[in-house]
Protein backbone atom coordinates (compact mmCIF):
# COMPACT_ATOMS: atom_id res chain seq x y z
CA UNK A 1 0.00 0.00 0.00
CA UNK A 2 2.70 2.48 0.99
CA UNK A 3 4.78 1.34 -1.98
CA UNK A 4 1.82 2.02 -4.25
CA UNK A 5 1.50 5.61 -2.96
CA UNK A 6 5.24 6.28 -3.17
CA UNK A 7 5.62 5.12 -6.79
CA UNK A 8 4.31 7.16 -9.74
CA UNK A 9 0.54 6.61 -9.76
CA UNK A 10 -1.01 4.55 -12.58
CA UNK A 11 -3.39 6.31 -14.96
CA UNK A 12 -6.55 4.62 -13.67
CA UNK A 13 -5.84 5.54 -10.04
CA UNK A 14 -4.96 9.13 -11.01
CA UNK A 15 -8.19 9.42 -13.03
CA UNK A 16 -10.27 8.17 -10.09
CA UNK A 17 -8.67 10.74 -7.76
CA UNK A 18 -9.22 13.61 -10.24
CA UNK A 19 -12.90 12.64 -10.58
CA UNK A 20 -13.06 12.49 -6.76
CA UNK A 21 -11.67 16.04 -6.55
CA UNK A 22 -14.35 17.22 -8.98
CA UNK A 23 -17.16 15.55 -7.01
CA UNK A 24 -15.85 16.87 -3.69
CA UNK A 25 -15.94 20.39 -5.14
CA UNK A 26 -19.55 19.83 -6.32
CA UNK A 27 -20.43 18.49 -2.88
CA UNK A 28 -18.97 21.63 -1.32
CA UNK A 29 -21.24 23.67 -3.60
CA UNK A 30 -18.53 24.83 -6.04
CA UNK A 31 -17.28 23.72 -9.44
CA UNK A 32 -13.87 22.38 -10.33
CA UNK A 33 -12.02 24.79 -12.60
CA UNK A 34 -8.47 25.92 -12.02
CA UNK A 35 -7.80 28.67 -14.55
CA UNK A 36 -10.51 31.07 -13.36
CA UNK A 37 -7.94 31.87 -10.67
CA UNK A 38 -5.95 33.68 -13.37
CA UNK A 39 -8.81 36.13 -13.82
CA UNK A 40 -9.19 36.51 -10.05
CA UNK A 41 -5.49 37.30 -9.63
CA UNK A 42 -5.66 39.93 -12.41
CA UNK A 43 -8.63 41.49 -10.62
CA UNK A 44 -6.74 41.57 -7.30
CA UNK A 45 -3.87 43.26 -9.15
CA UNK A 46 -6.26 46.02 -10.20
CA UNK A 47 -7.13 45.09 -13.80
CA UNK A 48 -10.82 45.80 -13.11
CA UNK A 49 -10.15 49.56 -13.26
CA UNK A 50 -9.42 49.31 -16.98
CA UNK A 51 -11.17 46.20 -18.27
CA UNK A 52 -14.77 45.30 -17.49
CA UNK A 53 -14.06 41.55 -17.64
CA UNK A 54 -11.92 41.89 -14.51
CA UNK A 55 -14.34 44.18 -12.70
CA UNK A 56 -16.02 41.79 -10.26
CA UNK A 57 -15.97 41.03 -6.55
CA UNK A 58 -12.97 38.72 -6.38
CA UNK A 59 -13.82 37.69 -2.82
CA UNK A 60 -16.58 35.49 -4.28
CA UNK A 61 -13.74 33.43 -5.80
CA UNK A 62 -11.52 33.23 -2.71
CA UNK A 63 -12.46 29.54 -2.20
CA UNK A 64 -10.79 28.84 -5.56
CA UNK A 65 -7.63 30.73 -4.55
CA UNK A 66 -7.52 28.59 -1.40
CA UNK A 67 -7.83 25.53 -3.68
CA UNK A 68 -4.88 26.87 -5.72
CA UNK A 69 -2.75 27.36 -2.60
CA UNK A 70 -3.70 23.82 -1.54
CA UNK A 71 -2.58 22.50 -4.93
CA UNK A 72 0.84 24.14 -4.53
CA UNK A 73 1.20 22.67 -1.03
CA UNK A 74 0.05 19.28 -2.36
CA UNK A 75 2.66 19.36 -5.11
CA UNK A 76 5.33 20.11 -2.51
CA UNK A 77 4.13 17.28 -0.26
CA UNK A 78 4.15 14.82 -3.18
CA UNK A 79 7.66 15.82 -4.18
CA UNK A 80 9.13 15.88 -0.66
CA UNK A 81 7.45 13.00 1.14
CA UNK A 82 5.60 10.83 -1.40
CA UNK A 83 8.53 10.27 -3.71
CA UNK A 84 10.49 7.03 -3.96
CA UNK A 85 13.29 8.83 -5.82
CA UNK A 86 13.18 6.45 -8.79
CA UNK A 87 14.53 7.75 -12.10
CA UNK A 88 11.99 9.51 -14.32
CA UNK A 89 11.02 7.35 -17.30
CA UNK A 90 9.63 8.44 -20.64
CA UNK A 91 8.68 6.52 -23.78
CA UNK A 92 11.74 5.57 -25.86
CA UNK A 93 10.20 7.00 -29.05
CA UNK A 94 9.52 10.34 -27.35
CA UNK A 95 13.07 10.46 -25.98
CA UNK A 96 14.38 9.93 -29.53
CA UNK A 97 12.12 12.61 -31.05
CA UNK A 98 13.19 15.07 -28.36
CA UNK A 99 16.89 14.34 -28.75
CA UNK A 100 16.61 15.31 -32.43
CA UNK A 101 15.26 18.67 -31.22
CA UNK A 102 18.23 19.09 -28.90
CA UNK A 103 16.74 17.90 -25.61
CA UNK A 104 18.92 15.78 -23.35
CA UNK A 105 17.74 12.52 -21.81
CA UNK A 106 14.93 13.18 -19.29
CA UNK A 107 16.24 13.33 -15.71
CA UNK A 108 13.33 15.01 -13.96
CA UNK A 109 9.62 15.65 -14.57
CA UNK A 110 10.43 18.91 -16.37
CA UNK A 111 13.26 19.56 -18.86
CA UNK A 112 16.03 21.90 -17.69
CA UNK A 113 16.15 23.21 -21.28
CA UNK A 114 12.85 24.98 -20.58
CA UNK A 115 12.40 25.19 -16.81
CA UNK A 116 15.59 26.28 -15.07
CA UNK A 117 17.21 29.55 -13.99
CA UNK A 118 19.64 29.11 -16.85
CA UNK A 119 16.74 28.94 -19.32
CA UNK A 120 14.92 31.91 -17.78
CA UNK A 121 18.00 34.14 -18.02
CA UNK A 122 18.57 33.38 -21.71
CA UNK A 123 16.64 35.49 -24.21
CA UNK A 124 15.09 32.52 -25.99
CA UNK A 125 14.22 30.69 -22.77
CA UNK A 126 12.64 33.83 -21.34
CA UNK A 127 10.59 34.51 -24.47
CA UNK A 128 9.38 30.90 -24.68
CA UNK A 129 8.15 30.98 -21.06
CA UNK A 130 6.71 34.51 -21.24
CA UNK A 131 4.88 34.03 -24.55
CA UNK A 132 3.78 30.55 -23.52
CA UNK A 133 2.39 31.91 -20.26
CA UNK A 134 0.60 34.72 -22.08
CA UNK A 135 -1.03 32.26 -24.50
CA UNK A 136 -2.12 29.94 -21.66
CA UNK A 137 -3.55 32.86 -19.69
CA UNK A 138 -5.34 34.45 -22.62
CA UNK A 139 -6.56 31.19 -24.15
CA UNK A 140 -7.97 29.68 -20.99
CA UNK A 141 -9.89 32.88 -20.18
CA UNK A 142 -11.08 33.41 -23.76
CA UNK A 143 -12.38 29.83 -23.80
CA UNK A 144 -13.90 30.23 -20.30
CA UNK A 145 -11.89 27.37 -18.83
CA UNK A 146 -8.94 25.01 -19.11
CA UNK A 147 -8.49 21.26 -18.96
CA UNK A 148 -9.99 21.07 -15.46
CA UNK A 149 -13.01 23.29 -16.08
CA UNK A 150 -13.85 22.20 -19.64
CA UNK A 151 -12.42 18.68 -20.09
CA UNK A 152 -13.31 17.35 -16.64
CA UNK A 153 -16.20 19.45 -15.25
CA UNK A 154 -17.71 20.58 -18.56
CA UNK A 155 -17.70 17.27 -20.44
CA UNK A 156 -18.93 15.48 -17.30
CA UNK A 157 -21.90 17.82 -17.49
CA UNK A 158 -22.30 17.08 -21.24
CA UNK A 159 -21.74 20.72 -22.20
CA UNK A 160 -21.16 20.98 -25.95
CA UNK A 161 -19.06 24.18 -25.67
CA UNK A 162 -16.69 22.33 -23.34
CA UNK A 163 -16.25 19.50 -25.83
CA UNK A 164 -15.52 22.03 -28.59
CA UNK A 165 -13.01 23.81 -26.32
CA UNK A 166 -11.23 20.53 -25.53
CA UNK A 167 -11.03 19.60 -29.22
CA UNK A 168 -9.56 23.07 -29.77
CA UNK A 169 -6.96 22.54 -27.00
CA UNK A 170 -5.98 19.26 -28.59
CA UNK A 171 -5.65 20.66 -32.11
CA UNK A 172 -3.57 23.51 -30.67
CA UNK A 173 -1.30 21.05 -28.90
CA UNK A 174 -0.83 18.98 -32.06
CA UNK A 175 -0.01 22.08 -34.14
CA UNK A 176 2.50 23.26 -31.55
CA UNK A 177 4.16 19.86 -31.10
CA UNK A 178 4.45 18.91 -34.75
CA UNK A 179 4.73 22.20 -36.65
CA UNK A 180 5.67 25.20 -34.47
CA UNK A 181 7.91 23.53 -31.89
CA UNK A 182 10.38 22.13 -34.49
CA UNK A 183 10.72 25.69 -35.83
CA UNK A 184 11.64 27.04 -32.39
CA UNK A 185 13.97 24.21 -31.34
CA UNK B 1 -12.13 28.00 8.75
CA UNK B 2 -14.87 27.54 6.15
CA UNK B 3 -12.14 27.51 3.50
CA UNK B 4 -10.12 24.66 5.01
CA UNK B 5 -12.03 22.05 3.00
CA UNK B 6 -10.96 23.75 -0.22
CA UNK B 7 -7.37 23.76 0.99
CA UNK B 8 -7.56 20.01 1.66
CA UNK B 9 -9.18 19.19 -1.71
CA UNK B 10 -6.64 21.47 -3.39
CA UNK B 11 -3.84 19.53 -1.69
CA UNK B 12 -5.31 16.29 -2.99
CA UNK B 13 -5.38 17.84 -6.47
CA UNK B 14 -1.77 18.99 -6.20
CA UNK B 15 -0.69 15.55 -5.02
CA UNK B 16 -2.50 13.77 -7.87
CA UNK B 17 -1.07 16.16 -10.47
CA UNK B 18 2.45 15.45 -9.19
CA UNK B 19 2.08 11.72 -8.52
CA UNK B 20 0.32 11.03 -11.84
CA UNK B 21 3.06 13.11 -13.52
CA UNK B 22 0.27 14.80 -15.49
CA UNK B 23 2.10 18.09 -14.85
CA UNK B 24 5.20 16.82 -16.66
CA UNK B 25 6.16 18.48 -19.94
CA UNK B 26 7.46 15.06 -21.06
CA UNK B 27 4.11 13.33 -20.45
CA UNK B 28 2.41 16.02 -22.54
CA UNK B 29 4.99 15.50 -25.31
CA UNK B 30 4.26 11.75 -25.22
CA UNK B 31 0.54 12.49 -25.47
CA UNK B 32 0.73 14.85 -28.46
CA UNK B 33 3.09 12.45 -30.23
CA UNK B 34 0.72 9.51 -29.55
CA UNK B 35 3.59 7.61 -27.94
CA UNK B 36 2.04 6.82 -24.56
CA UNK B 37 -1.42 5.95 -23.27
CA UNK B 38 -0.82 7.44 -19.82
CA UNK B 39 -2.42 10.90 -20.25
CA UNK B 40 -5.32 9.54 -22.30
CA UNK B 41 -5.92 7.00 -19.54
CA UNK B 42 -5.94 9.66 -16.82
CA UNK B 43 -8.27 12.07 -18.62
CA UNK B 44 -10.43 9.23 -19.97
CA UNK B 45 -10.93 7.67 -16.53
CA UNK B 46 -11.74 11.04 -14.95
CA UNK B 47 -14.19 11.97 -17.71
CA UNK B 48 -16.00 8.61 -17.78
CA UNK B 49 -16.43 8.66 -13.98
CA UNK B 50 -17.35 12.35 -14.17
CA UNK B 51 -20.09 11.77 -16.78
CA UNK B 52 -21.57 8.84 -14.84
CA UNK B 53 -21.43 10.63 -11.50
CA UNK B 54 -22.83 13.92 -12.82
CA UNK B 55 -25.70 12.03 -14.51
CA UNK B 56 -26.48 10.27 -11.21
CA UNK B 57 -26.39 13.60 -9.34
CA UNK B 58 -28.90 15.05 -11.80
CA UNK B 59 -31.14 11.98 -11.92
CA UNK B 60 -31.44 11.63 -8.15
CA UNK B 61 -31.03 15.35 -7.43
CA UNK B 62 -28.36 14.70 -4.84
CA UNK B 63 -27.82 17.57 -2.47
CA UNK B 64 -24.55 19.23 -1.59
CA UNK B 65 -23.63 19.80 2.04
CA UNK B 66 -25.65 23.07 2.09
CA UNK B 67 -28.70 21.04 1.14
CA UNK B 68 -28.88 22.65 -2.33
CA UNK B 69 -29.27 20.50 -5.42
CA UNK B 70 -25.73 19.87 -6.67
CA UNK B 71 -26.15 20.21 -10.38
CA UNK B 72 -27.49 23.74 -10.31
CA UNK B 73 -23.95 24.82 -9.53
CA UNK B 74 -22.65 22.54 -12.25
CA UNK B 75 -24.42 24.69 -14.81
CA UNK B 76 -22.02 27.50 -14.06
CA UNK B 77 -18.76 27.53 -15.95
CA UNK B 78 -15.43 28.10 -14.24
CA UNK B 79 -16.01 31.86 -14.27
CA UNK B 80 -19.33 31.51 -12.57
CA UNK B 81 -21.13 32.64 -15.72
CA UNK B 82 -24.21 30.61 -16.50
CA UNK B 83 -23.79 28.15 -19.33
CA UNK B 84 -26.61 29.85 -21.24
CA UNK B 85 -24.38 32.91 -21.46
CA UNK B 86 -21.48 30.85 -22.73
CA UNK B 87 -23.76 29.20 -25.26
CA UNK B 88 -24.82 32.62 -26.45
CA UNK B 89 -21.18 33.57 -26.84
CA UNK B 90 -20.51 30.48 -28.90
CA UNK B 91 -23.72 31.02 -30.91
CA UNK B 92 -24.76 27.48 -30.17
CA UNK B 93 -27.92 25.96 -28.85
CA UNK B 94 -28.15 23.05 -26.51
CA UNK B 95 -31.25 21.58 -24.92
CA UNK B 96 -30.98 22.43 -21.29
CA UNK B 97 -32.04 19.68 -18.93
CA UNK B 98 -33.82 22.31 -16.86
Coordinates of C-alpha atoms in Angstrom, one line a residue:
Chain A
X1 CA 0.0 0.0 0.0
X2 CA 2.7 2.5 1.0
X3 CA 4.8 1.3 -2.0
X4 CA 1.8 2.0 -4.2
X5 CA 1.5 5.6 -3.0
X6 CA 5.2 6.3 -3.2
X7 CA 5.6 5.1 -6.8
X8 CA 4.3 7.2 -9.7
X9 CA 0.5 6.6 -9.8
X10 CA -1.0 4.5 -12.6
X11 CA -3.4 6.3 -15.0
X12 CA -6.6 4.6 -13.7
X13 CA -5.8 5.5 -10.0
X14 CA -5.0 9.1 -11.0
X15 CA -8.2 9.4 -13.0
X16 CA -10.3 8.2 -10.1
X17 CA -8.7 10.7 -7.8
X18 CA -9.2 13.6 -10.2
X19 CA -12.9 12.6 -10.6
X20 CA -13.1 12.5 -6.8
X21 CA -11.7 16.0 -6.6
X22 CA -14.3 17.2 -9.0
X23 CA -17.2 15.6 -7.0
X24 CA -15.8 16.9 -3.7
X25 CA -15.9 20.4 -5.1
X26 CA -19.5 19.8 -6.3
X27 CA -20.4 18.5 -2.9
X28 CA -19.0 21.6 -1.3
X29 CA -21.2 23.7 -3.6
X30 CA -18.5 24.8 -6.0
X31 CA -17.3 23.7 -9.4
X32 CA -13.9 22.4 -10.3
X33 CA -12.0 24.8 -12.6
X34 CA -8.5 25.9 -12.0
X35 CA -7.8 28.7 -14.5
X36 CA -10.5 31.1 -13.4
X37 CA -7.9 31.9 -10.7
X38 CA -6.0 33.7 -13.4
X39 CA -8.8 36.1 -13.8
X40 CA -9.2 36.5 -10.0
X41 CA -5.5 37.3 -9.6
X42 CA -5.7 39.9 -12.4
X43 CA -8.6 41.5 -10.6
X44 CA -6.7 41.6 -7.3
X45 CA -3.9 43.3 -9.2
X46 CA -6.3 46.0 -10.2
X47 CA -7.1 45.1 -13.8
X48 CA -10.8 45.8 -13.1
X49 CA -10.2 49.6 -13.3
X50 CA -9.4 49.3 -17.0
X51 CA -11.2 46.2 -18.3
X52 CA -14.8 45.3 -17.5
X53 CA -14.1 41.5 -17.6
X54 CA -11.9 41.9 -14.5
X55 CA -14.3 44.2 -12.7
X56 CA -16.0 41.8 -10.3
X57 CA -16.0 41.0 -6.6
X58 CA -13.0 38.7 -6.4
X59 CA -13.8 37.7 -2.8
X60 CA -16.6 35.5 -4.3
X61 CA -13.7 33.4 -5.8
X62 CA -11.5 33.2 -2.7
X63 CA -12.5 29.5 -2.2
X64 CA -10.8 28.8 -5.6
X65 CA -7.6 30.7 -4.5
X66 CA -7.5 28.6 -1.4
X67 CA -7.8 25.5 -3.7
X68 CA -4.9 26.9 -5.7
X69 CA -2.7 27.4 -2.6
X70 CA -3.7 23.8 -1.5
X71 CA -2.6 22.5 -4.9
X72 CA 0.8 24.1 -4.5
X73 CA 1.2 22.7 -1.0
X74 CA 0.1 19.3 -2.4
X75 CA 2.7 19.4 -5.1
X76 CA 5.3 20.1 -2.5
X77 CA 4.1 17.3 -0.3
X78 CA 4.2 14.8 -3.2
X79 CA 7.7 15.8 -4.2
X80 CA 9.1 15.9 -0.7
X81 CA 7.5 13.0 1.1
X82 CA 5.6 10.8 -1.4
X83 CA 8.5 10.3 -3.7
X84 CA 10.5 7.0 -4.0
X85 CA 13.3 8.8 -5.8
X86 CA 13.2 6.4 -8.8
X87 CA 14.5 7.7 -12.1
X88 CA 12.0 9.5 -14.3
X89 CA 11.0 7.4 -17.3
X90 CA 9.6 8.4 -20.6
X91 CA 8.7 6.5 -23.8
X92 CA 11.7 5.6 -25.9
X93 CA 10.2 7.0 -29.0
X94 CA 9.5 10.3 -27.4
X95 CA 13.1 10.5 -26.0
X96 CA 14.4 9.9 -29.5
X97 CA 12.1 12.6 -31.1
X98 CA 13.2 15.1 -28.4
X99 CA 16.9 14.3 -28.7
X100 CA 16.6 15.3 -32.4
X101 CA 15.3 18.7 -31.2
X102 CA 18.2 19.1 -28.9
X103 CA 16.7 17.9 -25.6
X104 CA 18.9 15.8 -23.4
X105 CA 17.7 12.5 -21.8
X106 CA 14.9 13.2 -19.3
X107 CA 16.2 13.3 -15.7
X108 CA 13.3 15.0 -14.0
X109 CA 9.6 15.6 -14.6
X110 CA 10.4 18.9 -16.4
X111 CA 13.3 19.6 -18.9
X112 CA 16.0 21.9 -17.7
X113 CA 16.2 23.2 -21.3
X114 CA 12.9 25.0 -20.6
X115 CA 12.4 25.2 -16.8
X116 CA 15.6 26.3 -15.1
X117 CA 17.2 29.5 -14.0
X118 CA 19.6 29.1 -16.9
X119 CA 16.7 28.9 -19.3
X120 CA 14.9 31.9 -17.8
X121 CA 18.0 34.1 -18.0
X122 CA 18.6 33.4 -21.7
X123 CA 16.6 35.5 -24.2
X124 CA 15.1 32.5 -26.0
X125 CA 14.2 30.7 -22.8
X126 CA 12.6 33.8 -21.3
X127 CA 10.6 34.5 -24.5
X128 CA 9.4 30.9 -24.7
X129 CA 8.1 31.0 -21.1
X130 CA 6.7 34.5 -21.2
X131 CA 4.9 34.0 -24.6
X132 CA 3.8 30.5 -23.5
X133 CA 2.4 31.9 -20.3
X134 CA 0.6 34.7 -22.1
X135 CA -1.0 32.3 -24.5
X136 CA -2.1 29.9 -21.7
X137 CA -3.5 32.9 -19.7
X138 CA -5.3 34.5 -22.6
X139 CA -6.6 31.2 -24.1
X140 CA -8.0 29.7 -21.0
X141 CA -9.9 32.9 -20.2
X142 CA -11.1 33.4 -23.8
X143 CA -12.4 29.8 -23.8
X144 CA -13.9 30.2 -20.3
X145 CA -11.9 27.4 -18.8
X146 CA -8.9 25.0 -19.1
X147 CA -8.5 21.3 -19.0
X148 CA -10.0 21.1 -15.5
X149 CA -13.0 23.3 -16.1
X150 CA -13.9 22.2 -19.6
X151 CA -12.4 18.7 -20.1
X152 CA -13.3 17.3 -16.6
X153 CA -16.2 19.4 -15.3
X154 CA -17.7 20.6 -18.6
X155 CA -17.7 17.3 -20.4
X156 CA -18.9 15.5 -17.3
X157 CA -21.9 17.8 -17.5
X158 CA -22.3 17.1 -21.2
X159 CA -21.7 20.7 -22.2
X160 CA -21.2 21.0 -25.9
X161 CA -19.1 24.2 -25.7
X162 CA -16.7 22.3 -23.3
X163 CA -16.2 19.5 -25.8
X164 CA -15.5 22.0 -28.6
X165 CA -13.0 23.8 -26.3
X166 CA -11.2 20.5 -25.5
X167 CA -11.0 19.6 -29.2
X168 CA -9.6 23.1 -29.8
X169 CA -7.0 22.5 -27.0
X170 CA -6.0 19.3 -28.6
X171 CA -5.6 20.7 -32.1
X172 CA -3.6 23.5 -30.7
X173 CA -1.3 21.0 -28.9
X174 CA -0.8 19.0 -32.1
X175 CA 0.0 22.1 -34.1
X176 CA 2.5 23.3 -31.5
X177 CA 4.2 19.9 -31.1
X178 CA 4.4 18.9 -34.8
X179 CA 4.7 22.2 -36.7
X180 CA 5.7 25.2 -34.5
X181 CA 7.9 23.5 -31.9
X182 CA 10.4 22.1 -34.5
X183 CA 10.7 25.7 -35.8
X184 CA 11.6 27.0 -32.4
X185 CA 14.0 24.2 -31.3
Chain B
X1 CA -12.1 28.0 8.8
X2 CA -14.9 27.5 6.2
X3 CA -12.1 27.5 3.5
X4 CA -10.1 24.7 5.0
X5 CA -12.0 22.1 3.0
X6 CA -11.0 23.8 -0.2
X7 CA -7.4 23.8 1.0
X8 CA -7.6 20.0 1.7
X9 CA -9.2 19.2 -1.7
X10 CA -6.6 21.5 -3.4
X11 CA -3.8 19.5 -1.7
X12 CA -5.3 16.3 -3.0
X13 CA -5.4 17.8 -6.5
X14 CA -1.8 19.0 -6.2
X15 CA -0.7 15.6 -5.0
X16 CA -2.5 13.8 -7.9
X17 CA -1.1 16.2 -10.5
X18 CA 2.4 15.5 -9.2
X19 CA 2.1 11.7 -8.5
X20 CA 0.3 11.0 -11.8
X21 CA 3.1 13.1 -13.5
X22 CA 0.3 14.8 -15.5
X23 CA 2.1 18.1 -14.9
X24 CA 5.2 16.8 -16.7
X25 CA 6.2 18.5 -19.9
X26 CA 7.5 15.1 -21.1
X27 CA 4.1 13.3 -20.5
X28 CA 2.4 16.0 -22.5
X29 CA 5.0 15.5 -25.3
X30 CA 4.3 11.8 -25.2
X31 CA 0.5 12.5 -25.5
X32 CA 0.7 14.8 -28.5
X33 CA 3.1 12.4 -30.2
X34 CA 0.7 9.5 -29.5
X35 CA 3.6 7.6 -27.9
X36 CA 2.0 6.8 -24.6
X37 CA -1.4 6.0 -23.3
X38 CA -0.8 7.4 -19.8
X39 CA -2.4 10.9 -20.3
X40 CA -5.3 9.5 -22.3
X41 CA -5.9 7.0 -19.5
X42 CA -5.9 9.7 -16.8
X43 CA -8.3 12.1 -18.6
X44 CA -10.4 9.2 -20.0
X45 CA -10.9 7.7 -16.5
X46 CA -11.7 11.0 -14.9
X47 CA -14.2 12.0 -17.7
X48 CA -16.0 8.6 -17.8
X49 CA -16.4 8.7 -14.0
X50 CA -17.4 12.3 -14.2
X51 CA -20.1 11.8 -16.8
X52 CA -21.6 8.8 -14.8
X53 CA -21.4 10.6 -11.5
X54 CA -22.8 13.9 -12.8
X55 CA -25.7 12.0 -14.5
X56 CA -26.5 10.3 -11.2
X57 CA -26.4 13.6 -9.3
X58 CA -28.9 15.1 -11.8
X59 CA -31.1 12.0 -11.9
X60 CA -31.4 11.6 -8.2
X61 CA -31.0 15.3 -7.4
X62 CA -28.4 14.7 -4.8
X63 CA -27.8 17.6 -2.5
X64 CA -24.5 19.2 -1.6
X65 CA -23.6 19.8 2.0
X66 CA -25.6 23.1 2.1
X67 CA -28.7 21.0 1.1
X68 CA -28.9 22.6 -2.3
X69 CA -29.3 20.5 -5.4
X70 CA -25.7 19.9 -6.7
X71 CA -26.1 20.2 -10.4
X72 CA -27.5 23.7 -10.3
X73 CA -24.0 24.8 -9.5
X74 CA -22.6 22.5 -12.2
X75 CA -24.4 24.7 -14.8
X76 CA -22.0 27.5 -14.1
X77 CA -18.8 27.5 -15.9
X78 CA -15.4 28.1 -14.2
X79 CA -16.0 31.9 -14.3
X80 CA -19.3 31.5 -12.6
X81 CA -21.1 32.6 -15.7
X82 CA -24.2 30.6 -16.5
X83 CA -23.8 28.1 -19.3
X84 CA -26.6 29.8 -21.2
X85 CA -24.4 32.9 -21.5
X86 CA -21.5 30.8 -22.7
X87 CA -23.8 29.2 -25.3
X88 CA -24.8 32.6 -26.4
X89 CA -21.2 33.6 -26.8
X90 CA -20.5 30.5 -28.9
X91 CA -23.7 31.0 -30.9
X92 CA -24.8 27.5 -30.2
X93 CA -27.9 26.0 -28.9
X94 CA -28.1 23.1 -26.5
X95 CA -31.3 21.6 -24.9
X96 CA -31.0 22.4 -21.3
X97 CA -32.0 19.7 -18.9
X98 CA -33.8 22.3 -16.9

